[in-house]
PDB file of C-alpha atoms in Angstrom:
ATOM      1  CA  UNK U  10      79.667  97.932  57.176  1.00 66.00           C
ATOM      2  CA  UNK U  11      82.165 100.908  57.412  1.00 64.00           C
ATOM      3  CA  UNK U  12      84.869  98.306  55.704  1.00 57.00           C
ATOM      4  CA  UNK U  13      82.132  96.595  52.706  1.00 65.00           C
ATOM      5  CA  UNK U  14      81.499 100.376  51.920  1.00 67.00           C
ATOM      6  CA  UNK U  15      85.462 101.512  51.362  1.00 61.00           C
ATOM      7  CA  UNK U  16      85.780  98.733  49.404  1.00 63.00           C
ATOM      8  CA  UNK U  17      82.595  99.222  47.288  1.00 71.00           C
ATOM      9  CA  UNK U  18      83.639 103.198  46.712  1.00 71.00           C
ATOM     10  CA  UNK U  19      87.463 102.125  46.099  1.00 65.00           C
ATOM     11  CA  UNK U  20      85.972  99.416  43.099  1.00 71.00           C
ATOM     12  CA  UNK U  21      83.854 101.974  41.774  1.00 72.00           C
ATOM     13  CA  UNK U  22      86.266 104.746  41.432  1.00 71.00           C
ATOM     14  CA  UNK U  23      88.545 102.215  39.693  1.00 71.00           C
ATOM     15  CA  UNK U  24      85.708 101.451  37.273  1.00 72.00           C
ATOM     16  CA  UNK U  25      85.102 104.806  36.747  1.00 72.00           C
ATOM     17  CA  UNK U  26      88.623 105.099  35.945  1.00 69.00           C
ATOM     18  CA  UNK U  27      89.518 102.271  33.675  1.00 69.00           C
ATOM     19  CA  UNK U  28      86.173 103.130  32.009  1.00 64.00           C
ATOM     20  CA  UNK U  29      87.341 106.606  31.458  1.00 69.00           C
ATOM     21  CA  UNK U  30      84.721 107.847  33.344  1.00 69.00           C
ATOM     22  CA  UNK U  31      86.138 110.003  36.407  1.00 72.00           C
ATOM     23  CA  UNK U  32      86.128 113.455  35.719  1.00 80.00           C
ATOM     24  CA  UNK U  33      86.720 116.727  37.486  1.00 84.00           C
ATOM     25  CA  UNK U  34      84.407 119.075  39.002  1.00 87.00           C
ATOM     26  CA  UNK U  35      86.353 122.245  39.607  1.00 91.00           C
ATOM     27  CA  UNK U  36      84.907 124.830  41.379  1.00 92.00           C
ATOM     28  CA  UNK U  37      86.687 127.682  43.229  1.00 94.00           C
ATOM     29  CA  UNK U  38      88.486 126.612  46.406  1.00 94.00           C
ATOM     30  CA  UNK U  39      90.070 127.644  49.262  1.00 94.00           C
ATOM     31  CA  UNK U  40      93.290 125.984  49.491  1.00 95.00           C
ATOM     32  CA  UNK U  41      93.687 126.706  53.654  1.00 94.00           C
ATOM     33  CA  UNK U  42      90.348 125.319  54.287  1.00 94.00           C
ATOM     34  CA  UNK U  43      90.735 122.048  52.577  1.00 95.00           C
ATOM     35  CA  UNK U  44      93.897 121.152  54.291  1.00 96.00           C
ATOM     36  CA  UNK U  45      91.980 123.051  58.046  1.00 95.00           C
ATOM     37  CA  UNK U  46      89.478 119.985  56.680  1.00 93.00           C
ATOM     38  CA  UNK U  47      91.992 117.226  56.301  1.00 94.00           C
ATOM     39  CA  UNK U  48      93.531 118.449  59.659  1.00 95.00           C
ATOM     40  CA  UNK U  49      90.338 117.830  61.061  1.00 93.00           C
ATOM     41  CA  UNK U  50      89.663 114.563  60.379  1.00 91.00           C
ATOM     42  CA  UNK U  51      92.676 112.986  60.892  1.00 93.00           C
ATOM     43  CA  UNK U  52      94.233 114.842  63.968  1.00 93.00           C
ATOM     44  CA  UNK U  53      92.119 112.800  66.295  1.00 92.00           C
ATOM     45  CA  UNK U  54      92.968 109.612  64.613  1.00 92.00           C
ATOM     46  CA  UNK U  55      96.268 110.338  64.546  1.00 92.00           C
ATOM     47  CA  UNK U  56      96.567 111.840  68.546  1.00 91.00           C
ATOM     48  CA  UNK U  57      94.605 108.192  69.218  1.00 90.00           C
ATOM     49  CA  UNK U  58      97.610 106.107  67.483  1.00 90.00           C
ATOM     50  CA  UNK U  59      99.844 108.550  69.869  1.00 91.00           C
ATOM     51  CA  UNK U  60     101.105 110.238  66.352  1.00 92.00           C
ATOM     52  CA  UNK U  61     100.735 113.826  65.988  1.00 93.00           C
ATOM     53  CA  UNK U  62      99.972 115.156  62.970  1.00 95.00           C
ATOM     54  CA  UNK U  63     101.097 118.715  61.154  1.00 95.00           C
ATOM     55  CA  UNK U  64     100.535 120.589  58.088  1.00 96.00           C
ATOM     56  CA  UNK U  65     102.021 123.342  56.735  1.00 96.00           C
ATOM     57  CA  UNK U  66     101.478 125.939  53.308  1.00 95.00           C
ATOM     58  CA  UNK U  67     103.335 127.476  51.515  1.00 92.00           C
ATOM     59  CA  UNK U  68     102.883 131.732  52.096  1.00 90.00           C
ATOM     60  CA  UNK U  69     102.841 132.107  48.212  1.00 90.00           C
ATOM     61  CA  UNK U  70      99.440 129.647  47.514  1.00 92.00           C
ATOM     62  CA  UNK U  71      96.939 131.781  46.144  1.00 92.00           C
ATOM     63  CA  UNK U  72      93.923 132.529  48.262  1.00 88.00           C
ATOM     64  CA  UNK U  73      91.696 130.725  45.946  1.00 92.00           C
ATOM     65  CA  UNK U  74      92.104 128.449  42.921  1.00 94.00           C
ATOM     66  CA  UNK U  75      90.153 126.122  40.627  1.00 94.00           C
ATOM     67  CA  UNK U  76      89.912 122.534  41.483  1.00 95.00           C
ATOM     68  CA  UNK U  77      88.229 119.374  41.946  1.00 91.00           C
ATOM     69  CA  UNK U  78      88.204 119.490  46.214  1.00 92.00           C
ATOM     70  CA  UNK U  79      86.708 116.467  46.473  1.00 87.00           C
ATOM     71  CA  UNK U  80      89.180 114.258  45.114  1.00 89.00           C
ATOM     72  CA  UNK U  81      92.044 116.784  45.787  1.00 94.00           C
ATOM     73  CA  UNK U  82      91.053 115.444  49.598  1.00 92.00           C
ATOM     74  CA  UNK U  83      90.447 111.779  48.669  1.00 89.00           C
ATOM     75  CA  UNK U  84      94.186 111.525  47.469  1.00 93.00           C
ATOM     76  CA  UNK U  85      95.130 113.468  50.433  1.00 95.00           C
ATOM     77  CA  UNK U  86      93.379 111.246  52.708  1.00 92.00           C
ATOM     78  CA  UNK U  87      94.388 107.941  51.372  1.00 92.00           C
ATOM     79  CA  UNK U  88      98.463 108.983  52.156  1.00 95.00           C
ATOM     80  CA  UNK U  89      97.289 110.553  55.540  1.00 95.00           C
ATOM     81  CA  UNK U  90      95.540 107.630  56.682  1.00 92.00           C
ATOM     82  CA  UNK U  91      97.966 105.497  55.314  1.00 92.00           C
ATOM     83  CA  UNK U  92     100.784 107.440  57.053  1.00 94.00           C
ATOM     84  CA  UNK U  93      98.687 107.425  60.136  1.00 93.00           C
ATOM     85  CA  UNK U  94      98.484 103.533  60.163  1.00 90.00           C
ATOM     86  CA  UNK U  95     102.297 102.558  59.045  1.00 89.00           C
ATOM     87  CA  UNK U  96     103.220 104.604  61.933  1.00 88.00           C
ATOM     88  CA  UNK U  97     102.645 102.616  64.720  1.00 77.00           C
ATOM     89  CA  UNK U  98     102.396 105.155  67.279  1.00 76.00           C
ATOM     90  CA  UNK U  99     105.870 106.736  67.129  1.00 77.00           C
ATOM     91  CA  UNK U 100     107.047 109.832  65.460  1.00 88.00           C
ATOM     92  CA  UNK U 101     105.399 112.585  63.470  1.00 93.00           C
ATOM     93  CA  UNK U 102     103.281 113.320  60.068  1.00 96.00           C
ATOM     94  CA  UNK U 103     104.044 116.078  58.427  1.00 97.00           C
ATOM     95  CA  UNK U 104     101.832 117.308  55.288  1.00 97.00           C
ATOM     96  CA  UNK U 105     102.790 120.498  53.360  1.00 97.00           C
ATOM     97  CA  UNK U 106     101.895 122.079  50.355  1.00 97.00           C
ATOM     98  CA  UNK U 107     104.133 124.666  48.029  1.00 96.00           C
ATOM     99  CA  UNK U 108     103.408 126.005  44.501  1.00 95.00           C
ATOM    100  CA  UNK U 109     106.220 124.033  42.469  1.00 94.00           C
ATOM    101  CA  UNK U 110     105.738 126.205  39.168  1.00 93.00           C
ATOM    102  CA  UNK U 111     103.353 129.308  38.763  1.00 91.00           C
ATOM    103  CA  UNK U 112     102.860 129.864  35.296  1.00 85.00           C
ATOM    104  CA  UNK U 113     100.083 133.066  33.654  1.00 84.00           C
ATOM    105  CA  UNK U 114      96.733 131.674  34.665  1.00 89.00           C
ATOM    106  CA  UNK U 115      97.847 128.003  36.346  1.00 92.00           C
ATOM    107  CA  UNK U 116      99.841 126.730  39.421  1.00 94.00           C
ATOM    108  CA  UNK U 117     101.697 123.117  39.601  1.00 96.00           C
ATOM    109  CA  UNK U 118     101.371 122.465  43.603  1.00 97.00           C
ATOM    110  CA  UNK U 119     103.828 119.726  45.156  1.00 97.00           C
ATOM    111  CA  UNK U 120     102.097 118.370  48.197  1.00 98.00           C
ATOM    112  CA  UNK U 121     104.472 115.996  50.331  1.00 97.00           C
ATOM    113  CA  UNK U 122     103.010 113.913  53.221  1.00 97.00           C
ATOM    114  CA  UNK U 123     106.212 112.965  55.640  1.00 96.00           C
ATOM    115  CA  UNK U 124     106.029 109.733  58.353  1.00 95.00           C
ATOM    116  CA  UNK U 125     108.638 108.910  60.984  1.00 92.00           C
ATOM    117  CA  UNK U 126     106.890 104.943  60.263  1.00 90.00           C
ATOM    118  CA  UNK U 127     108.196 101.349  59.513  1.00 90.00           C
ATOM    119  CA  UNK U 128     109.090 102.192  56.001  1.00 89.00           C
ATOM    120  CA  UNK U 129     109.446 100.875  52.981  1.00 90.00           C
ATOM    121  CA  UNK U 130     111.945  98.654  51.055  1.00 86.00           C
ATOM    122  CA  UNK U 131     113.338 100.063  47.263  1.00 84.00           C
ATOM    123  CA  UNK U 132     111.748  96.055  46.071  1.00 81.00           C
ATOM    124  CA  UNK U 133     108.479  97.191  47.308  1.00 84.00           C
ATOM    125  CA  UNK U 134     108.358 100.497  46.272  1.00 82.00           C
ATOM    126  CA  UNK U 135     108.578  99.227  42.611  1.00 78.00           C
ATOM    127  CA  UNK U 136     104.573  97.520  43.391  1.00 78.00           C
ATOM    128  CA  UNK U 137     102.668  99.946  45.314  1.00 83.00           C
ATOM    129  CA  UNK U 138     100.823 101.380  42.680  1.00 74.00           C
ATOM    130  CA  UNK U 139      99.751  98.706  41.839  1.00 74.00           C
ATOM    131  CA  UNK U 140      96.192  97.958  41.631  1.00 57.00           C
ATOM    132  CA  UNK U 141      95.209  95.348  44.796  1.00 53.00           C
ATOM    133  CA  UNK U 142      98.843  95.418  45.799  1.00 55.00           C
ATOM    134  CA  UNK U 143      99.299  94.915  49.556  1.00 57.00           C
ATOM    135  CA  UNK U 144     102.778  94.502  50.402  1.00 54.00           C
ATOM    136  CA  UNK U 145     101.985  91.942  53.392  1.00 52.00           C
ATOM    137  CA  UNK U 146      99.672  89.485  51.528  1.00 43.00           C
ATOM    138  CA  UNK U 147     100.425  87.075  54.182  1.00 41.00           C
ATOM    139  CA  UNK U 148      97.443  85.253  56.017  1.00 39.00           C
ATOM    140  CA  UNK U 149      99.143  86.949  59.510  1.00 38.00           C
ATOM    141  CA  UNK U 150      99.143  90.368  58.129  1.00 43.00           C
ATOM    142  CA  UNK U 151      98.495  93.151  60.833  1.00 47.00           C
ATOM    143  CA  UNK U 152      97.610  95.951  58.530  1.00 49.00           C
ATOM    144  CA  UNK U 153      94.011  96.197  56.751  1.00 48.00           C
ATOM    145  CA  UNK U 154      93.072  97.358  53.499  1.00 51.00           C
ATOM    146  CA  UNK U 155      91.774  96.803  49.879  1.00 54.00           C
ATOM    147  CA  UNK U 156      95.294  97.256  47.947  1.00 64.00           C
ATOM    148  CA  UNK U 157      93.519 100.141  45.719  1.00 79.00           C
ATOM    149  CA  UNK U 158      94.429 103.600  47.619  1.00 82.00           C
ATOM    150  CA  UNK U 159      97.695 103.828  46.067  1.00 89.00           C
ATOM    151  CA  UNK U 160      96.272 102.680  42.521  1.00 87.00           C
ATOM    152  CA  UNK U 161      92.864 104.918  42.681  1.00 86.00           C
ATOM    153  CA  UNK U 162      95.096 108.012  43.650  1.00 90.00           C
ATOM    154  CA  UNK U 163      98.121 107.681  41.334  1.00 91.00           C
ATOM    155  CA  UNK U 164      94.910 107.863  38.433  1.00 88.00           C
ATOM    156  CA  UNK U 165      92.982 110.511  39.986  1.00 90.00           C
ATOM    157  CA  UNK U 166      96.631 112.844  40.032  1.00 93.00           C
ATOM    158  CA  UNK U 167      97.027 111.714  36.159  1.00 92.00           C
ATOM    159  CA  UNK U 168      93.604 113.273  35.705  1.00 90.00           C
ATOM    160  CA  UNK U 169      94.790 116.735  37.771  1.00 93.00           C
ATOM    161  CA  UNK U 170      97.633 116.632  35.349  1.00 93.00           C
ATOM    162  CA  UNK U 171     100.501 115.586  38.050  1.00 95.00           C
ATOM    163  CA  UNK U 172     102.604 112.808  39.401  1.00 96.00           C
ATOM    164  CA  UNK U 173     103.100 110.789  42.407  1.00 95.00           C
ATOM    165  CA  UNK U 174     106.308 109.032  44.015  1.00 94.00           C
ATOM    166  CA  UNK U 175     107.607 108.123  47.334  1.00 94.00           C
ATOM    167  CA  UNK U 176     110.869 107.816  48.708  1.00 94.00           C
ATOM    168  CA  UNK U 177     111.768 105.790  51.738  1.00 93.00           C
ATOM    169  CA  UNK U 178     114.396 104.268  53.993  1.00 91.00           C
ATOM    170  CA  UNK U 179     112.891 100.674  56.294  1.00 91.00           C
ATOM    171  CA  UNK U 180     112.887 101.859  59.980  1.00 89.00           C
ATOM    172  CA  UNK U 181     112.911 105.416  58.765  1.00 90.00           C
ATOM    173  CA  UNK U 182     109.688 106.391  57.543  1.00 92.00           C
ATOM    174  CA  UNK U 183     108.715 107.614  54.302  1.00 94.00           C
ATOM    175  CA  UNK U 184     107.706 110.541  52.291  1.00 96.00           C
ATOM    176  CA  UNK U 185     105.137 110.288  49.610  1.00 96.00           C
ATOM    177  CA  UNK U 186     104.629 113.364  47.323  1.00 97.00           C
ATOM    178  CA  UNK U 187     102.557 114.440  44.153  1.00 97.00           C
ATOM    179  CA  UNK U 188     101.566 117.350  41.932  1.00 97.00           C
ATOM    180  CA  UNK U 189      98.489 118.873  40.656  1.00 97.00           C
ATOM    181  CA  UNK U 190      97.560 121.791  38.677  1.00 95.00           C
ATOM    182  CA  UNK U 191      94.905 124.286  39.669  1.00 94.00           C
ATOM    183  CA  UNK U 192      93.461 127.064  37.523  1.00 93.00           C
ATOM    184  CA  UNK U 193      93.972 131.132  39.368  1.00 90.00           C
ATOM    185  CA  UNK U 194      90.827 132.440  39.842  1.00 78.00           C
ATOM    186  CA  UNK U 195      92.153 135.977  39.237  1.00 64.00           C
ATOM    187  CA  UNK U 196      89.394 137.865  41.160  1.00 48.00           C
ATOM    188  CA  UNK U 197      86.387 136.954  43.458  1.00 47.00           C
ATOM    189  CA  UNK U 198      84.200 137.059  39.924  1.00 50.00           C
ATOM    190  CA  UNK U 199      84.474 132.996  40.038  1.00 51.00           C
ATOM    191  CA  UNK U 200      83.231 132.701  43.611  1.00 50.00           C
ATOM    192  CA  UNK U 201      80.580 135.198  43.687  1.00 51.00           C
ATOM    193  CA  UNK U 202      79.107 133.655  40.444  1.00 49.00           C
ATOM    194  CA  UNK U 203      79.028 130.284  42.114  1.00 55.00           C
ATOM    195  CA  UNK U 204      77.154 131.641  45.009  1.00 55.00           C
ATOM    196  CA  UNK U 205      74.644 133.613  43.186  1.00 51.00           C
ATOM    197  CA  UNK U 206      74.034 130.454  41.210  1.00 54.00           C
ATOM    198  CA  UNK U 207      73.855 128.782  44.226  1.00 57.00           C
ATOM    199  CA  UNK U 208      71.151 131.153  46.213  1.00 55.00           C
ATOM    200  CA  UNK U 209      69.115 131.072  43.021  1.00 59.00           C
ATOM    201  CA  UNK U 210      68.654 127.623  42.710  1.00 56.00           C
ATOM    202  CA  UNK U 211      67.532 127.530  46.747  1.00 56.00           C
ATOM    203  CA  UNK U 212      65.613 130.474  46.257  1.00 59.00           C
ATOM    204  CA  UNK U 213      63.307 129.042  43.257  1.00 58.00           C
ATOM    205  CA  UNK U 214      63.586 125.215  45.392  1.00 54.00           C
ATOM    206  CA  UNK U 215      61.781 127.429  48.340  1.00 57.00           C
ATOM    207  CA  UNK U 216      59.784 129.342  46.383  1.00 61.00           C
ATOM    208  CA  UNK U 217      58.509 126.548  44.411  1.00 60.00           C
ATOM    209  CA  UNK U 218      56.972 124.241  47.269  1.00 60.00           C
ATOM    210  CA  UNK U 219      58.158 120.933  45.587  1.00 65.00           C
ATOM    211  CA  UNK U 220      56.606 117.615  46.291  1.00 73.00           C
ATOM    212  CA  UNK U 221      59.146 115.342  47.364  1.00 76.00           C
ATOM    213  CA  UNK U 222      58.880 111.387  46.471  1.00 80.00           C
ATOM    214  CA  UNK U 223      60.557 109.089  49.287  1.00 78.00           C
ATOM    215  CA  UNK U 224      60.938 105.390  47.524  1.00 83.00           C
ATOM    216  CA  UNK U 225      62.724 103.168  50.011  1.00 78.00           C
ATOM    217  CA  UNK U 226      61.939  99.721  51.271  1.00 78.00           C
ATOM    218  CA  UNK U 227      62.880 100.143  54.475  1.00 76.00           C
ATOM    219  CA  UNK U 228      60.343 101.434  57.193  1.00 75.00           C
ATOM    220  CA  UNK U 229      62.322 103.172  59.384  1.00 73.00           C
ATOM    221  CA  UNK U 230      64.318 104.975  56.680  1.00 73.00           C
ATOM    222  CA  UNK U 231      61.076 106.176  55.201  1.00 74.00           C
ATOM    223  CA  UNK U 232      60.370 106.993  58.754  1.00 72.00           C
ATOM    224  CA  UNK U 233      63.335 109.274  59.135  1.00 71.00           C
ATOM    225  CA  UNK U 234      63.592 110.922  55.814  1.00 72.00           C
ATOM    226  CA  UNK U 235      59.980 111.643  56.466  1.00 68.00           C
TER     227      UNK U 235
END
């Protein structure tokens, strides 16, 4: 079920891509707490394919900045798992982040996500951004997967205005990198904005007493949610 529902998000974000549909919900962000959050879900992963896994920032990121989190981490994930997975149990991952170009009011950030893994050749590196590309399409493959990470995350750092690229060496490991721009929020203005907005609306949603409307055909989720 875990597997039917990757593939179902991984065909809808491409839909919502090629429909020109995807677009960014920035909000104010704490750049040291989203990668604390990636570090989180993959370390144990990563300790249980005897890999251990590192991340380091840059002392000049600003404390807080203005970006879409959510698919700032889906990007990162999709390199960390893949990382994670190509490394068959050897070496170490190493993710880091560094402001590349800080201009009045924006940052360009470089992340680069590092793998002691298998590899990849220069004639394969040519087709992994490629949407459904797999570079073992073989009927013995040993490695999983839809063919879309790659594809869904080179569009989603077009729409954060950056780029991605890899560079490898077979037997090596490889490094995959991209860019994205985030908006300086200046002061704490942004943030405490967002969480006066944010207490209002619970306020006036406790305040209120709402009736709530459960629609589900299944019993024992009505049961639960009940």
């Amino acid at each position: 079920s875990e597997t039917l529902l990757d593939i179902l998000n991984d065909i809808l974000d491409l839909s919502k891509i090629e429909a020109g549909k995807m677009l960014l919900k920035r909000k104010p962000v704490h750049l040291v707490a989203t990668f604390e959050k990636l570090y989180n879900l993959y370390s144990q992963q990563a300790h249980s394919n005897n890999t251990c896994l590192y991340y380091h920032l840059d002392g000049k990121i600003p404390e807080v900045v203005m970006i879409d989190e959510t698919r700032l981490i889906q990007v990162l994930s999709n390199l960390t798992s893949n990382a994670i997975k190509f490394s068959e149990g050897r070496g170490t991952i190493n993710i880091s982040l560094r402001v590349q170009k800080r201009l009045k009011n924006k940052c360009l950030f470089k992340v680069q996500v590092k793998d002691e893994g298998i590899g990849i050749s220069n004639e394969d590196i040519g087709n992994l951004f490629e949407n459904f590309n797999q570079l073992d399409n073989s009927s013995t493959k040993v490695y999983s997967g839809t063919g879309l990470g790659l594809a869904i995350s080179k569009e989603l750092v077009k729409t954060m205005k950056g780029e991605i690229g890899v560079a490898s060496t077979p037997g090596l490991g490889s490094t995959f990198w991209f860019t994205f721009e985030g908006v300086l929020a200046g002061t704490m203005e942004a943030i405490a904005t967002d969480q006066l907005h944010s207490e209002r609306i619970t306020n006036e949603f406790i305040n209120s007493a709402p009736s709530i409307l459960i629609v589900d055909d299944n019993s024992v989720n009505r049961k639960v949610a009940g």
